[in-house]
Amino acid sequence: MATARKGRELFTILETSADTESTTVCDSQDSPLNLSADVKWFEIPYRKPDSDEEDEVREEVEDGEGENGFTSTAAAAETADAASFIAGGGCNIILVTGSNGIKHDEEEYAEDCYYSTSTNCSDTTSNDSDIDFSDLEEEERRSFFSFEDDLDDDCTSPDFWGEPDQVISIEPFSAVSGPQHSLGDDADTRDYFRILFPDSLFEHMVEQTNKYALYRQRRSGKSDPHWHPTDVREMKAYVGLNILMGINQLPDTGMYWASDIFIGNAGFKKTMTARRFEKLTQYLQLCDRESEPVRGERGYDALFKVRPLLDVVENTMWDAYTPNRCLTVDKCAIVMKGRFSPTQYMPSKPLRKGLTVWMLCDSRSGYCHRAKIFVGKPDEDEAAASLGYRVVTSLVRGLEGQYHHLFMDSFFTSVPLLQRLLRDGLYACGPTQPGRKGYPEVLRPRNVGKLSQGEFYQCQRGNLVATVTRDVKVVSCLSTNSAPGIVGISPGRQQRETDGEGESDSMESSGLSFGIPRPLPLLLYQENMRGVDLCDQLRECYQVGRPCKKWWRYFLWFYVNLCIVNAYIILRESRGGTPPAGFNGKQFTQRHFRVRLAQQLIGDYQGARGMERAARKRHADSPIEYGHRLERMSERSRRCRNCTNKGLRHESVFGCKICNVHLCRGGCFSEFHK
């Protein structure tokens, strides 16, 4: 294979034109790769010289102006004004290959234009298609797993990569996908949340929280007078209040129980006291701390504190929604203020310090199928180098042979990974780092040289295609789900520019700015690499939980929030946009889902303070009849509740034991009970 600049198999985009027939524009409704309907794309067939005479013709065209009337210098000048030739909905790619310098006209493209995985754009069947879509017999088709024999080959060998003229095979995706549950039309938000966060988790949280409270009291050698065991109803109400805190955000937790009518929340005060909320936060636990192994012992688990939660939630998220065809693999960051060894410092990210979680999400809805917590790189250098490989293979476990399309960023994409995924029946696409093992030597920056915008080169081995192109900057990518030689132009931003007289030409008056021609792998990546971003947008809108110094609490509230987002997506897709019964708004948004879920988790629960107020209201007419009397409460004086409500400060050792408040011996007793 020749070098990148002089190679016969490499492609160079020279010019774009506006004269495009309707037959060359592909209808993306039938496209199986989630390409937007606004993207116009075309095939650039690869052609090789069949004789030395064609080589001579090519040299004549390169050295001087030939019959076609343009040279590489003229093409460079025309490239600068390429956008001015684009109008309406299509584009025509004028291409020169290193082999014969043939200018491919509009009519040729109309014959060769095709969808990347299914049917042709025109009625004319192309015999030179880079992907085989003909209805051949099974034995005549190229086997999808034929690439498995090449996995043992050295991807760094000079003979590993070949010319981009091979036929690739993409099997259709036919698996059942979408929400999997048996809920009826009368199901509400709590029912959808229960699919992902079952009641057994609340029971486990109650059990371990009560055990941890006793464990802490035994270690300190004294009992906590303000603690009493919790139950499932109170734990659900506690989680519901944390959900509401993400909607009604205040800088301090105590402000929700403030006496100021403009700050305090009556619903929080009715549900439980501020002290009870603090005690539940203090003793909240998910694991048995007495049996936790220390570092260095056998069976040590860095995620032991959240392991019971992970074992349940990972299975429910995977079972509740069968993955669709296009999936996204990416990482998200969790803001953290505590101390945890895997915490990463990322100066180039908006969240400079946080915890990393690898996620597998649906490219369209943003549903998170799996999430893996990063706990640090292994000690072995070889294992650390293959971190991206291990993360992706663990996230897609169970999808083998279903022909999903994975999209990932440059941290994960590598030649060995795409070979492994292709062997397992999974297609992949994503940018990569050109210095990685196996990437074609001829496509590395030092060999390609300076590229102009829209110019790209490709190499191929079976389904595996390597591409280098220049968009805003030079991008290198690998793919197994796109054929070589296909480019497309996405619509750009609208802009309106007029001259001083207020007049403009036809392009300026249309207010359109057209993008740069991009090869198909880059188009697919831009269209489908958004699943994790969608999930993050839904999750970051409303946080759950409060900042603390315990690292595992961040993971607890992260998974609770993730279950809320997934439950909302399942409800939205299951009901087809129809809100639950009793909702009177126009559109059932995520905010409505969260408020409704929190209200159903809290229900009619009332803590000690709420029951005190209810009893006080019932017995206000005759407090003595119902056992309310003024008696000595303790040896230590405390503030009178009635005086405190009036803004005064008086202390007393007397009070009402039923109401559990201190009161002055004067008229505060009767005044308080009224």
XYZ file of N, CA, C and O in Angstrom, residues 60-120:
244
model
N -0.856 12.565 -16.339
C -1.069 13.746 -17.162
C -2.017 14.719 -16.493
O -1.822 15.931 -16.531
N -3.056 14.189 -15.843
C -4.014 15.074 -15.170
C -3.364 15.774 -13.996
O -3.613 16.935 -13.702
N -2.467 15.064 -13.284
C -1.816 15.677 -12.132
C -0.797 16.715 -12.561
O -0.629 17.747 -11.910
N -0.070 16.449 -13.666
C 0.983 17.385 -14.071
C 0.427 18.611 -14.763
O 0.973 19.707 -14.633
N -0.588 18.480 -15.513
C -1.134 19.620 -16.237
C -2.629 19.556 -16.284
O -3.243 18.576 -15.862
N -3.214 20.568 -16.825
C -4.660 20.641 -16.899
C -5.131 19.711 -18.002
O -4.737 19.845 -19.160
N -5.990 18.735 -17.642
C -6.437 17.731 -18.579
C -7.751 18.121 -19.217
O -8.147 19.271 -19.251
N -8.411 17.082 -19.704
C -9.671 17.321 -20.389
C -10.758 17.788 -19.441
O -11.671 18.501 -19.841
N -10.681 17.361 -18.197
C -11.711 17.762 -17.249
C -11.565 19.218 -16.852
O -12.471 19.790 -16.261
N -10.432 19.814 -17.083
C -10.304 21.247 -16.923
C -10.014 21.714 -15.526
O -10.287 22.862 -15.201
N -9.465 20.878 -14.631
C -9.053 21.421 -13.340
C -7.844 20.640 -12.861
O -7.661 19.477 -13.167
N -7.042 21.277 -12.081
C -5.847 20.688 -11.504
C -5.970 20.723 -9.999
O -6.933 21.226 -9.437
N -4.954 20.183 -9.314
C -4.969 20.208 -7.857
C -4.923 21.630 -7.337
O -5.494 21.955 -6.305
N -4.245 22.534 -8.071
C -4.203 23.935 -7.641
C -5.558 24.586 -7.797
O -6.037 25.319 -6.914
N -6.202 24.332 -8.937
C -7.533 24.894 -9.129
C -8.518 24.315 -8.134
O -9.406 25.016 -7.645
N -8.352 23.029 -7.812
C -9.264 22.413 -6.842
C -9.097 23.037 -5.473
O -10.067 23.223 -4.746
N -7.863 23.341 -5.109
C -7.646 23.973 -3.802
C -8.313 25.324 -3.736
O -8.853 25.726 -2.704
N -8.255 26.057 -4.882
C -8.922 27.365 -4.890
C -10.427 27.210 -4.816
O -11.118 28.007 -4.180
N -10.943 26.157 -5.470
C -12.381 25.954 -5.438
C -12.848 25.461 -4.082
O -13.987 25.700 -3.684
N -11.973 24.778 -3.362
C -12.369 24.270 -2.050
C -12.678 25.394 -1.084
O -13.566 25.279 -0.245
N -11.960 26.480 -1.185
C -12.181 27.600 -0.263
C -13.554 28.190 -0.424
O -14.146 28.712 0.525
N -14.109 28.124 -1.649
C -15.435 28.686 -1.895
C -16.488 27.593 -2.035
O -17.501 27.781 -2.724
N -16.235 26.437 -1.377
C -17.146 25.298 -1.571
C -18.532 25.595 -1.057
O -19.524 25.192 -1.658
N -18.619 26.315 0.048
C -19.936 26.551 0.646
C -20.820 27.396 -0.256
O -22.044 27.310 -0.201
N -20.205 28.204 -1.088
C -21.013 29.071 -1.943
C -21.724 28.302 -3.041
O -22.640 28.825 -3.669
N -21.334 27.040 -3.282
C -21.970 26.243 -4.322
C -23.085 25.364 -3.772
O -23.702 24.632 -4.521
N -23.320 25.418 -2.443
C -24.306 24.547 -1.833
C -25.608 25.311 -1.701
O -25.614 26.450 -1.289
N -26.708 24.697 -2.017
C -28.009 25.334 -1.840
C -29.049 24.250 -1.714
O -28.880 23.137 -2.179
N -30.161 24.588 -1.104
C -31.252 23.638 -0.991
C -30.902 22.459 -0.123
O -30.276 22.594 0.903
N -31.297 21.268 -0.531
C -31.180 20.116 0.337
C -30.117 19.138 -0.034
O -30.037 18.101 0.573
N -29.290 19.343 -1.022
C -28.344 18.319 -1.396
C -26.987 18.862 -1.724
O -26.732 20.048 -1.709
N -26.081 17.971 -2.051
C -24.743 18.358 -2.459
C -24.194 17.284 -3.368
O -24.599 16.139 -3.299
N -23.267 17.661 -4.234
C -22.629 16.720 -5.140
C -21.143 16.756 -4.861
O -20.537 17.817 -4.870
N -20.580 15.610 -4.536
C -19.167 15.528 -4.207
C -18.365 15.292 -5.476
O -18.569 14.304 -6.173
N -17.480 16.209 -5.801
C -16.557 16.032 -6.924
C -15.274 15.476 -6.348
O -14.608 16.125 -5.559
N -14.940 14.266 -6.722
C -13.887 13.518 -6.055
C -12.761 13.179 -7.016
O -12.995 12.878 -8.168
N -11.548 13.239 -6.528
C -10.385 12.767 -7.281
C -9.686 11.736 -6.428
O -9.321 12.015 -5.291
N -9.522 10.515 -6.943
C -8.769 9.502 -6.237
C -7.340 9.528 -6.725
O -7.022 10.082 -7.770
N -6.485 8.888 -5.974
C -5.098 8.849 -6.375
C -4.839 7.894 -7.508
O -3.718 7.758 -7.972
N -5.895 7.215 -7.965
C -5.671 6.186 -8.970
C -5.855 6.698 -10.391
O -5.026 6.474 -11.251
N -6.965 7.379 -10.671
C -7.209 7.726 -12.056
C -7.645 9.169 -12.261
O -7.850 9.577 -13.391
N -7.847 9.920 -11.209
C -8.218 11.313 -11.360
C -9.545 11.504 -12.040
O -9.752 12.488 -12.729
N -10.475 10.582 -11.875
C -11.764 10.668 -12.549
C -12.671 11.594 -11.778
O -12.766 11.518 -10.565
N -13.364 12.455 -12.489
C -14.360 13.325 -11.880
C -15.704 12.610 -11.951
O -16.205 12.327 -13.022
N -16.286 12.333 -10.782
C -17.536 11.593 -10.729
C -18.682 12.581 -10.809
O -18.857 13.424 -9.953
N -19.468 12.455 -11.848
C -20.547 13.393 -12.080
C -21.777 13.002 -11.273
O -21.837 11.973 -10.619
N -22.754 13.862 -11.423
C -24.011 13.698 -10.716
C -24.702 12.398 -11.088
O -25.268 11.710 -10.266
N -24.653 12.047 -12.388
C -25.347 10.861 -12.831
C -24.737 9.602 -12.234
O -25.426 8.644 -11.921
N -23.411 9.597 -12.075
C -22.772 8.435 -11.480
C -23.194 8.278 -10.026
O -23.406 7.170 -9.547
N -23.318 9.386 -9.331
C -23.712 9.299 -7.925
C -25.146 8.838 -7.790
O -25.524 8.162 -6.861
N -25.983 9.256 -8.720
C -27.374 8.816 -8.658
C -27.474 7.309 -8.808
O -28.381 6.675 -8.288
N -26.523 6.727 -9.539
C -26.546 5.287 -9.728
C -25.958 4.548 -8.538
O -26.376 3.453 -8.214
N -24.968 5.167 -7.857
C -24.236 4.454 -6.822
C -24.674 4.801 -5.407
O -24.171 4.231 -4.460
N -25.564 5.777 -5.234
C -25.962 6.180 -3.891
C -26.752 5.060 -3.226
O -27.617 4.463 -3.831
N -26.475 4.799 -1.954
C -27.131 3.701 -1.266
C -27.151 3.983 0.221
O -26.415 4.793 0.741
N -28.007 3.266 0.907
C -28.023 3.315 2.371
C -26.903 2.451 2.902
O -26.530 1.451 2.311
N -26.431 2.819 4.056
C -25.259 2.133 4.572
C -25.552 0.725 5.031
O -24.651 -0.063 5.183
N -26.811 0.386 5.311
C -27.081 -0.972 5.775
C -28.307 -1.610 5.176
O -28.598 -2.748 5.490
N -29.106 -0.919 4.379
C -30.321 -1.587 3.929
C -30.556 -1.397 2.448
O -29.958 -2.073 1.625
N -31.435 -0.449 2.065
C -31.866 -0.337 0.687
C -31.185 0.803 -0.016
O -30.579 1.664 0.593
N -31.318 0.814 -1.356
C -30.724 1.877 -2.141
C -31.575 3.123 -2.084
O -32.769 3.092 -1.867
